[in-house]
Coordinates of C-alpha atoms and ligand atoms in Angstrom, one line a residue:
X1 CA -16.2 -8.9 -49.0
X2 CA -18.7 -6.2 -47.9
X3 CA -22.2 -6.9 -46.7
X4 CA -25.4 -4.8 -46.3
X5 CA -25.5 -5.6 -42.6
X6 CA -23.3 -7.3 -40.0
X7 CA -26.2 -9.4 -38.7
X8 CA -29.6 -10.4 -40.2
X9 CA -32.0 -11.9 -37.7
X10 CA -34.9 -14.0 -38.9
X11 CA -37.7 -13.9 -36.4
X12 CA -38.8 -11.2 -34.0
X13 CA -39.6 -13.3 -30.9
X14 CA -37.9 -13.5 -27.5
X15 CA -34.5 -14.8 -28.8
X16 CA -34.3 -12.9 -32.0
X17 CA -35.2 -9.5 -30.5
X18 CA -32.7 -9.8 -27.7
X19 CA -29.9 -10.9 -30.0
X20 CA -30.6 -8.1 -32.4
X21 CA -30.6 -5.4 -29.7
X22 CA -27.5 -6.7 -28.0
X23 CA -25.6 -6.9 -31.3
X24 CA -26.7 -3.4 -32.3
X25 CA -25.5 -2.1 -28.9
X26 CA -22.0 -3.2 -29.9
X27 CA -22.2 -0.9 -32.9
X28 CA -23.0 -3.6 -35.4
X29 CA -25.4 -2.9 -38.3
X30 CA -28.4 -5.1 -37.7
X31 CA -31.6 -5.9 -39.6
X32 CA -34.5 -8.2 -38.5
X33 CA -37.4 -9.8 -40.4
X34 CA -40.7 -10.7 -38.7
X35 CA -43.5 -12.1 -40.8
X36 CA -46.2 -12.0 -38.1
X37 CA -46.1 -9.8 -35.0
X38 CA -43.1 -8.6 -33.1
X39 CA -42.8 -10.3 -29.7
X40 CA -43.3 -13.7 -31.2
X41 CA -44.9 -16.7 -29.4
X42 CA -44.2 -15.5 -25.8
X43 CA -45.8 -12.1 -26.2
X44 CA -48.5 -12.7 -28.8
X45 CA -49.6 -16.4 -28.3
X46 CA -47.8 -17.8 -25.4
X47 CA -46.5 -16.8 -21.9
X48 CA -48.1 -13.4 -21.7
X49 CA -51.7 -13.9 -22.9
X50 CA -51.6 -17.3 -21.1
X51 CA -50.6 -15.8 -17.8
X52 CA -53.2 -13.0 -18.1
X53 CA -55.8 -15.8 -18.7
X54 CA -54.5 -17.7 -15.7
X55 CA -55.1 -14.5 -13.6
X56 CA -58.6 -14.2 -15.1
X57 CA -59.4 -17.8 -14.3
X58 CA -58.4 -17.7 -10.6
X59 CA -61.1 -15.2 -9.7
X60 CA -63.8 -17.9 -10.0
X61 CA -63.2 -19.4 -6.5
X62 CA -62.4 -16.1 -4.8
X63 CA -66.0 -15.1 -3.8
X64 CA -66.3 -18.5 -2.0
X65 CA -63.0 -18.0 -0.2
X66 CA -63.8 -14.3 0.6
X67 CA -67.2 -15.4 2.1
X68 CA -65.3 -17.8 4.4
X69 CA -63.2 -14.9 5.5
X70 CA -66.3 -12.9 6.5
X71 CA -66.9 -10.9 3.3
X72 CA -70.4 -10.3 2.1
X73 CA -69.7 -11.0 -1.6
X74 CA -71.8 -12.7 -4.3
X75 CA -70.6 -14.9 -7.2
X76 CA -70.4 -13.2 -10.5
X77 CA -70.2 -14.2 -14.2
X78 CA -67.2 -13.9 -16.4
X79 CA -67.4 -11.7 -19.5
X80 CA -65.0 -13.2 -22.1
X81 CA -65.5 -10.4 -24.7
X82 CA -64.7 -7.7 -22.2
X83 CA -61.6 -9.6 -21.1
X84 CA -60.6 -10.4 -24.6
X85 CA -60.7 -6.8 -25.6
X86 CA -58.4 -5.7 -22.8
X87 CA -56.1 -8.7 -23.5
X88 CA -55.6 -7.8 -27.1
X89 CA -55.1 -4.1 -26.3
X90 CA -52.3 -5.2 -23.9
X91 CA -50.7 -7.4 -26.6
X92 CA -50.9 -4.5 -29.1
X93 CA -49.2 -2.3 -26.5
X94 CA -46.4 -4.8 -25.9
X95 CA -45.9 -5.3 -29.6
X96 CA -45.4 -1.6 -29.9
X97 CA -42.9 -1.7 -27.1
X98 CA -40.9 -4.3 -28.9
X99 CA -40.9 -2.3 -32.1
X100 CA -39.7 0.8 -30.3
X101 CA -37.0 -1.1 -28.5
X102 CA -35.7 -2.5 -31.7
X103 CA -35.9 0.7 -33.7
X104 CA -34.5 2.7 -30.7
X105 CA -31.4 0.3 -30.8
X106 CA -30.9 1.1 -34.5
X107 CA -32.2 -2.3 -35.7
X108 CA -33.9 -2.1 -39.2
X109 CA -37.2 -4.0 -39.0
X110 CA -38.6 -5.7 -42.1
X111 CA -42.2 -6.7 -41.7
X112 CA -41.7 -9.6 -44.1
X113 CA -41.1 -13.3 -44.3
X114 CA -37.4 -14.2 -44.9
X115 CA -35.6 -17.2 -46.4
X116 CA -32.0 -17.8 -47.1
X117 CA -30.7 -17.7 -50.6
X118 CA -27.1 -18.5 -49.7
X119 CA -24.9 -18.5 -46.7
X120 CA -24.8 -14.7 -46.6
X121 CA -28.1 -13.6 -48.4
X122 CA -31.6 -13.3 -47.2
X123 CA -34.6 -12.9 -49.6
X124 CA -37.7 -11.2 -48.2
X125 CA -41.3 -11.7 -49.2
X126 CA -41.6 -8.0 -50.0
X127 CA -39.1 -8.6 -52.8
X128 CA -36.1 -7.2 -51.0
X129 CA -32.7 -8.9 -50.6
X130 CA -30.2 -8.3 -47.9
X131 CA -26.6 -9.6 -47.6
X132 CA -25.2 -10.2 -44.1
X133 CA -22.0 -11.2 -42.6
X134 CA -23.9 -13.4 -40.0
X135 CA -27.4 -14.7 -40.2
X136 CA -29.3 -15.7 -37.0
X137 CA -32.3 -18.0 -37.4
X138 CA -34.7 -17.4 -34.5
X139 CA -38.0 -18.6 -36.1
X140 CA -39.4 -20.4 -33.1
X141 CA -41.9 -23.2 -33.3
X142 CA -45.6 -23.9 -34.0
X143 CA -48.3 -26.1 -32.6
X144 CA -48.9 -29.3 -34.4
X145 CA -52.2 -31.2 -35.0
X146 CA -52.1 -35.0 -34.9
X147 CA -52.2 -37.0 -38.1
X148 CA -55.9 -37.9 -37.8
X149 CA -58.8 -37.4 -40.3
X150 CA -60.7 -34.2 -39.6
X151 CA -57.9 -32.9 -37.2
X152 CA -58.3 -29.5 -39.0
X153 CA -61.6 -29.1 -37.0
X154 CA -59.6 -28.9 -33.7
X155 CA -58.1 -25.8 -32.2
X156 CA -54.5 -25.3 -31.2
X157 CA -53.2 -23.1 -28.5
X158 CA -52.7 -20.1 -30.9
X159 CA -56.5 -20.1 -31.5
X160 CA -57.6 -20.0 -27.9
X161 CA -56.5 -16.4 -27.5
X162 CA -58.5 -15.4 -30.6
X163 CA -61.8 -17.1 -29.7
X164 CA -64.8 -14.9 -30.3
X165 CA -66.7 -16.7 -27.6
X166 CA -65.8 -19.4 -25.1
X167 CA -67.2 -22.8 -25.9
X168 CA -69.4 -24.4 -23.2
X169 CA -67.4 -27.6 -23.4
X170 CA -64.0 -28.5 -24.6
X171 CA -62.0 -31.7 -25.1
X172 CA -58.3 -31.1 -24.6
X173 CA -55.9 -33.7 -26.1
X174 CA -52.5 -33.8 -24.5
X175 CA -50.8 -34.0 -21.1
X176 CA -47.9 -31.5 -21.4
X177 CA -47.7 -28.1 -19.7
X178 CA -49.7 -26.3 -22.3
X179 CA -52.5 -28.8 -22.2
X180 CA -52.7 -28.8 -18.4
X181 CA -52.5 -25.0 -18.2
X182 CA -55.2 -24.6 -20.8
X183 CA -57.4 -27.1 -18.9
X184 CA -57.1 -25.1 -15.7
X185 CA -57.6 -21.8 -17.4
X186 CA -60.7 -22.8 -19.4
X187 CA -62.1 -24.7 -16.4
X188 CA -61.6 -21.6 -14.2
X189 CA -63.4 -19.5 -16.9
X190 CA -66.4 -21.7 -16.6
X191 CA -65.9 -24.1 -19.6
X192 CA -66.6 -27.7 -18.9
X193 CA -63.2 -29.3 -19.6
X194 CA -62.5 -33.0 -20.5
X195 CA -58.8 -33.9 -21.0
X196 CA -57.5 -37.0 -22.7
X197 CA -53.8 -38.0 -22.3
X198 CA -52.5 -41.2 -23.8
X199 CA -49.8 -41.6 -21.2
X200 CA -50.1 -42.9 -17.6
X201 CA -49.7 -39.5 -16.0
X202 CA -49.8 -35.8 -17.1
X203 CA -46.7 -33.6 -17.2
X204 CA -44.2 -36.2 -18.3
X205 CA -40.6 -35.4 -17.3
X206 CA -41.7 -33.6 -14.0
X207 CA -41.3 -35.3 -10.6
X208 CA -43.8 -38.1 -10.2
X209 CA -45.2 -37.0 -6.9
X210 CA -45.5 -33.4 -8.0
X211 CA -47.4 -34.3 -11.2
X212 CA -49.5 -36.7 -9.3
X213 CA -50.6 -34.0 -6.9
X214 CA -51.3 -31.6 -9.8
X215 CA -53.5 -34.2 -11.5
X216 CA -55.4 -34.8 -8.3
X217 CA -56.0 -31.1 -7.9
X218 CA -57.2 -30.7 -11.5
X219 CA -59.7 -33.5 -11.0
X220 CA -60.9 -32.0 -7.8
X221 CA -61.5 -28.7 -9.5
X222 CA -63.9 -30.5 -11.9
X223 CA -61.6 -31.3 -14.9
X224 CA -62.6 -34.6 -16.3
X225 CA -59.1 -36.1 -16.8
X226 CA -58.8 -39.4 -18.6
X227 CA -55.3 -41.0 -18.6
X228 CA -54.3 -43.7 -21.0
X229 CA -56.9 -42.3 -23.3
X230 CA -56.8 -40.8 -26.8
X231 CA -59.2 -40.1 -29.6
X232 CA -59.4 -42.5 -32.5
X233 CA -62.0 -40.7 -34.6
X234 CA -63.4 -37.2 -34.9
X235 CA -65.9 -35.6 -37.2
X236 CA -68.0 -32.4 -37.3
X237 CA -70.9 -33.2 -35.0
X238 CA -73.5 -32.0 -37.5
X239 CA -72.4 -34.8 -39.8
X240 CA -72.7 -37.6 -37.3
X241 CA -76.0 -39.4 -37.2
X242 CA -77.6 -39.4 -33.8
X243 CA -75.7 -36.3 -32.6
X244 CA -77.4 -33.5 -34.6
X245 CA -79.9 -32.8 -31.8
X246 CA -77.2 -32.8 -29.1
X247 CA -75.2 -30.4 -31.1
X248 CA -78.2 -28.2 -32.0
X249 CA -79.0 -27.7 -28.4
X250 CA -75.5 -26.3 -27.7
X251 CA -75.3 -24.2 -30.8
X252 CA -78.7 -22.5 -30.6
X253 CA -77.6 -20.2 -27.8
X254 CA -74.2 -19.3 -29.4
X255 CA -75.0 -19.5 -33.0
X256 CA -73.7 -16.0 -33.9
X257 CA -70.2 -16.4 -32.6
X258 CA -69.3 -20.0 -32.5
X259 CA -67.6 -21.4 -35.6
X260 CA -70.0 -23.0 -38.0
X261 CA -70.1 -26.7 -38.8
X262 CA -67.0 -27.8 -40.7
X263 CA -64.9 -24.8 -39.5
X264 CA -62.0 -25.0 -37.2
X265 CA -63.3 -25.0 -33.6
X266 CA -66.8 -26.2 -34.5
X267 CA -68.7 -28.7 -32.4
X268 CA -67.0 -32.1 -32.8
X269 CA -68.0 -35.7 -32.3
X270 CA -65.2 -37.9 -31.0
X271 CA -64.7 -41.5 -30.4
X272 CA -62.0 -42.4 -27.8
X273 CA -59.8 -45.4 -27.4
X274 CA -62.1 -46.7 -24.6
X275 CA -65.0 -46.8 -27.1
X276 CA -66.8 -43.8 -25.6
X277 CA -68.4 -41.4 -28.0
X278 CA -69.2 -37.7 -27.1
X279 CA -69.8 -34.3 -28.6
X280 CA -67.8 -31.3 -27.5
X281 CA -68.3 -27.6 -28.5
X282 CA -64.6 -27.6 -29.4
X283 CA -61.5 -29.8 -29.4
X284 CA -58.2 -28.4 -28.5
X285 CA -55.0 -30.2 -29.6
X286 CA -52.1 -29.6 -27.3
X287 CA -50.1 -32.5 -28.5
X288 CA -46.8 -31.0 -29.3
X289 CA -44.9 -28.2 -31.1
X290 CA -42.6 -28.4 -34.1
X291 CA -39.6 -26.2 -34.9
X292 CA -40.1 -23.6 -37.7
X293 CA -37.2 -24.8 -39.8
X294 CA -38.9 -25.6 -43.1
X295 CA -39.2 -23.3 -46.1
X296 CA -36.1 -21.3 -45.0
X297 CA -33.8 -23.0 -47.6
X298 CA -31.6 -24.3 -44.8
X299 CA -31.0 -27.8 -46.0
X300 CA -29.9 -26.7 -49.5
X301 CA -27.2 -24.7 -47.8
X302 CA -25.9 -27.6 -45.8
X303 CA -27.4 -26.7 -42.4
X304 CA -28.1 -29.9 -40.5
X305 CA -31.7 -30.5 -39.5
X306 CA -32.5 -33.1 -36.8
X307 CA -35.1 -35.8 -36.6
X308 CA -37.7 -33.6 -35.0
X309 CA -37.1 -30.7 -37.5
X310 CA -34.7 -28.8 -35.1
X311 CA -31.8 -26.9 -36.5
X312 CA -28.7 -28.6 -35.2
X313 CA -26.2 -26.2 -33.5
X314 CA -23.1 -26.5 -31.4
X315 CA -22.6 -25.1 -27.8
X316 CA -22.2 -21.6 -29.4
X317 CA -25.5 -21.9 -31.4
X318 CA -23.5 -22.1 -34.6
X319 CA -24.8 -24.4 -37.4
X320 CA -22.8 -26.5 -39.8
X321 CA -22.6 -23.4 -42.0
X322 CA -20.2 -21.0 -40.2
X323 CA -22.1 -17.8 -41.0
X324 CA -25.4 -19.2 -39.9
X325 CA -26.5 -19.4 -36.3
X326 CA -29.8 -20.5 -34.7
X327 CA -31.3 -19.9 -31.2
X328 CA -34.5 -20.5 -29.4
X329 CA -37.3 -23.0 -30.0
X330 CA -36.2 -23.7 -33.6
X331 CA -33.2 -25.5 -32.1
X332 CA -35.5 -27.5 -29.7
X333 CA -33.0 -27.4 -26.8
X334 CA -35.1 -26.1 -23.8
X335 CA -38.2 -24.4 -25.2
X336 CA -38.7 -21.6 -22.8
X337 CA -38.5 -17.8 -23.2
X338 CA -35.7 -17.1 -20.8
X339 CA -33.6 -19.8 -22.5
X340 CA -34.2 -18.3 -26.0
X341 CA -33.1 -14.9 -24.5
X342 CA -30.0 -16.4 -22.9
X343 CA -29.1 -18.1 -26.2
X344 CA -29.5 -14.7 -28.0
X345 CA -27.3 -13.0 -25.4
X346 CA -24.6 -15.7 -25.6
X347 CA -24.7 -15.5 -29.5
X348 CA -24.1 -11.8 -29.4
X349 CA -21.3 -12.1 -26.9
X350 CA -19.6 -14.8 -28.9
X351 CA -19.9 -13.2 -32.3
X352 CA -20.0 -9.4 -31.6
X353 CA -18.1 -9.0 -28.3
X354 CA -15.3 -11.5 -28.9
X355 CA -16.2 -13.5 -25.9
X356 CA -17.0 -17.1 -26.9
X357 CA -19.9 -17.9 -24.6
X358 CA -21.5 -21.3 -24.5
X359 CA -25.1 -21.5 -23.3
X360 CA -25.5 -23.0 -19.9
X361 CA -28.6 -25.3 -20.0
X362 CA -27.9 -26.8 -16.6
X363 CA -30.4 -26.4 -13.7
X364 CA -33.0 -24.3 -15.5
X365 CA -35.9 -23.6 -13.2
X366 CA -39.4 -23.7 -14.7
X367 CA -43.1 -23.4 -13.6
X368 CA -46.3 -24.9 -14.8
X369 CA -49.1 -22.4 -14.3
X370 CA -51.8 -24.9 -13.4
X371 CA -53.9 -24.4 -10.3
X372 CA -52.0 -25.0 -8.1
X373 CA -48.7 -24.2 -9.8
X374 CA -45.8 -26.5 -10.1
X375 CA -42.3 -25.0 -9.7
X376 CA -39.3 -27.1 -10.4
X377 CA -35.5 -27.0 -10.6
X378 CA -32.9 -29.7 -11.0
X379 CA -33.4 -33.5 -11.0
X380 CA -36.6 -35.3 -10.3
X381 CA -36.5 -38.0 -7.6
X382 CA -36.6 -40.6 -10.4
X383 CA -33.7 -39.2 -12.4
X384 CA -31.6 -38.5 -9.3
X385 CA -32.1 -42.0 -8.0
X386 CA -30.7 -43.3 -11.3
X387 CA -27.7 -41.1 -10.9
X388 CA -26.6 -41.6 -7.3
X389 CA -27.8 -42.5 -3.7
X390 CA -30.1 -39.8 -2.5
X391 CA -32.3 -38.7 0.4
X392 CA -35.8 -37.3 -0.2
X393 CA -37.2 -34.7 2.0
X394 CA -40.9 -34.0 1.4
X395 CA -43.9 -32.6 3.2
X396 CA -47.5 -32.2 2.1
X397 CA -50.0 -30.1 3.9
X398 CA -53.1 -28.0 3.6
X399 CA -52.0 -24.3 3.3
X400 CA -53.3 -22.0 5.9
X401 CA -55.2 -19.6 3.6
X402 CA -57.4 -22.2 1.9
X403 CA -57.6 -24.5 4.9
X404 CA -59.2 -21.7 6.9
X405 CA -61.8 -21.3 4.1
X406 CA -62.5 -25.1 4.3
X407 CA -60.9 -26.1 1.0
X408 CA -59.1 -29.3 0.6
X409 CA -56.2 -28.0 -1.5
X410 CA -52.8 -29.5 -0.7
X411 CA -49.3 -28.2 -1.1
X412 CA -46.1 -30.3 -1.7
X413 CA -42.6 -29.2 -0.9
X414 CA -39.8 -31.7 -1.9
X415 CA -36.1 -31.6 -1.9
X416 CA -33.8 -34.3 -3.5
X417 CA -30.4 -34.4 -1.7
X418 CA -27.2 -36.2 -2.7
X419 CA -26.1 -38.6 0.1
X420 CA -22.5 -38.1 -0.9
X421 CA -22.2 -34.3 -1.4
X422 CA -25.3 -33.2 0.5
X423 CA -26.1 -30.9 -2.4
X424 CA -29.7 -30.2 -3.2
X425 CA -30.1 -31.9 -6.6
X426 CA -33.7 -31.0 -7.1
X427 CA -36.5 -28.9 -5.6
X428 CA -40.2 -29.4 -6.5
X429 CA -43.0 -27.3 -5.3
X430 CA -46.7 -27.7 -5.9
X431 CA -48.5 -24.7 -4.4
X432 CA -50.2 -21.4 -5.2
X433 CA -47.4 -19.1 -6.5
X434 CA -44.9 -22.0 -6.8
X435 CA -43.4 -20.2 -9.8
X436 CA -42.5 -17.3 -7.6
X437 CA -41.0 -19.6 -4.9
X438 CA -38.9 -21.7 -7.3
X439 CA -37.2 -18.7 -8.8
X440 CA -35.7 -18.0 -5.3
X441 CA -34.9 -21.6 -4.5
X442 CA -33.2 -22.0 -7.9
X443 CA -30.5 -19.4 -7.0
X444 CA -29.5 -21.6 -4.0
X445 CA -29.6 -24.8 -6.1
X446 CA -27.6 -23.2 -8.9
X447 CA -25.0 -22.1 -6.4
X448 CA -24.7 -25.7 -5.2
X449 CA -26.4 -25.3 -1.8
X450 CA -26.4 -28.3 0.5
X451 CA -29.3 -29.5 2.6
X452 CA -27.4 -28.0 5.6
X453 CA -27.3 -24.6 3.8
X454 CA -31.1 -24.8 3.5
X455 CA -31.4 -25.8 7.2
X456 CA -29.1 -22.9 8.3
X457 CA -31.5 -20.5 6.7
X458 CA -34.1 -19.1 9.2
X459 CA -37.7 -19.7 8.2
X460 CA -40.0 -16.9 7.1
X461 CA -43.1 -17.5 9.2
X462 CA -46.0 -18.1 8.6
X463 CA -45.5 -19.0 4.9
X464 CA -45.8 -22.1 2.8
X465 CA -42.2 -21.8 1.6
X466 CA -40.8 -22.0 5.2
X467 CA -41.2 -25.8 4.9
X468 CA -38.3 -25.8 2.5
X469 CA -35.9 -24.9 5.4
X470 CA -37.6 -26.9 8.2
X471 CA -37.7 -30.4 6.9
X472 CA -35.6 -32.3 9.4
X473 CA -35.7 -36.0 8.5
X474 CA -35.7 -37.6 5.1
X475 CA -38.9 -39.5 4.2
X476 CA -36.8 -42.1 2.3
X477 CA -33.3 -42.9 1.2
X478 CA -32.4 -44.8 -2.0
Ligands
FAD1 P1 -40.7 -17.3 -31.0 O1 -41.0 -16.4 -29.9 O2 -41.7 -18.3 -31.5 O3 -40.4 -16.2 -32.2 C1 -40.2 -16.7 -33.5 C2 -40.7 -15.6 -34.5 O4 -40.2 -15.9 -35.8 C3 -42.2 -15.6 -34.6 O5 -42.7 -14.3 -34.3 C4 -42.5 -15.9 -36.1 O6 -43.6 -15.2 -36.6 C5 -41.2 -15.5 -36.7 N1 -40.9 -16.2 -38.0 C6 -40.9 -17.5 -38.2 N2 -40.5 -17.8 -39.5 C7 -40.2 -16.6 -40.0 C8 -39.7 -16.3 -41.3 N3 -39.4 -17.2 -42.2 N4 -39.5 -15.0 -41.6 C9 -39.7 -14.0 -40.6 N5 -40.2 -14.3 -39.4 C10 -40.4 -15.6 -39.1 N6 -42.1 -20.2 -22.1 C11 -41.8 -19.8 -20.8 O7 -40.7 -19.5 -20.5 N7 -42.8 -19.6 -19.9 C12 -44.1 -19.9 -20.2 O8 -45.0 -19.7 -19.3 C13 -44.5 -20.2 -21.5 N8 -45.7 -20.4 -21.8 C14 -46.0 -20.8 -23.1 C15 -47.4 -21.0 -23.4 C16 -47.7 -21.3 -24.7 C17 -49.2 -21.5 -25.1 C18 -46.7 -21.5 -25.7 C19 -47.1 -21.9 -27.1 C20 -45.4 -21.3 -25.4 C21 -45.0 -21.0 -24.1 N9 -43.7 -20.8 -23.7 C22 -43.4 -20.4 -22.4 C23 -42.6 -21.0 -24.7 C24 -42.1 -19.7 -25.2 O9 -43.1 -18.9 -25.8 C25 -41.0 -20.0 -26.3 O10 -40.0 -20.8 -25.8 C26 -40.4 -18.7 -26.8 O11 -41.3 -17.8 -27.3 C27 -39.3 -19.0 -27.9 O12 -38.8 -17.9 -28.4 P2 -38.1 -17.9 -29.9 O13 -37.5 -16.5 -30.0 O14 -37.3 -19.1 -30.1 O15 -39.3 -18.0 -30.9

């Protein structure tokens, strides 16, 4: 049977673009459909704009620090519209780079929504139909709002990058990495941030001491963090008796650019589980993401969909229908850009290079871009303790740079070591630039380095990371 193309990729995000380019490089005929913007979540509404906003937000405290170092420098204000213009120009540039990379590799790009008609046919929203030997679903995920009356009034992370004007106050609901990063970013940009998380501590799944330190630092920076707290009711502030005046005061100065009453992102009255009532210029839901697996016709074809909406795949990213594969966030394995890219590469090797390649999801390093950052690889102390007897090496100190400036910021360096094999099972760092540090430590951990390998490594002095190789005695065993 002959097909129009060897591979049709649905979704032009991190995973889909990499898989398409790699397959095309083998000489395969490849087409790709993207119904929004090439680059996907990471480039357009995730990692990239977020990191640029992280950078923007860190300048707030720099004048204070600079003055402590002898600089004659005054505080300044932040101009969101100037930054936003530059941000979007950069995203446009990157989107163009993605298109050129694809087209330069010979991939035919369809700017259209795609759905599957049968195991080898894709129908496009522009009316086209393409048959393919293999179909790769790389449709990513989307932010979800909670099932709560008036939840449509709240923002989700996608909306933050598009705000015409920053709100003066925001309530962030959620405790995951996106919620915490947004809290630090908006706080740094001068927004008064309140954060509710229904759990006992933010950043569930990360090492307890590491997330505890991040939570403390966030509070110290002025984020009003409430744990064990959620909202039970929300309504547009203008419609709630007794709050019209409060809302009017906020809105009068921003009337032109802030969303109007009843629109997404408008001032909202909320009642929380502790009975407290308050009005915020905006509410931001960062309560979870769902895989984009609906409306693709997958279930009709026999592709298995899991409880959380994820496409179920095997170690080679193949679904229950042999010609259909899926990678990235839509499979809800590890929802990170480098993982989606790896899955795309492994798919291409398996299907187009005759080299069956399972995806290695073990010991994936990650960073949370809060202030300070949290870098992590391997097991948390809690998970390691459940697995085997361990030793914990940890040190917490005031880093030289901010201590000199009189700030209270603290850093945590922590290694979890197997008593039996002496291997470093986990490394957790809370520090400025922890994301950069953990990338390096992750190489050693992935190679199976022991605590003694770390100890044999000469320190780089004076740095924060030198503590990783100078911790002599365990703080506890268990
Ligand atoms: P996506 O990048 O989501 O791409 C899927 C694409 O498919 C989208 O462009 C979508 O428009 C398109 N599409 C969907 N349905 C169809 C259809 N039917 N037809 C055609 N096209 C379709 N990861 C990190 O590693 N580090 C970070 O710091 C980080 N920060 C993040 C911050 C935020 C706010 C968010 C939301 C995510 C962040 N992530 C981060 C996660 C990362 O962005 C995702 O893991 C990654 O983008 C997943 O890539 P993907 O290819 O699976 O999907």
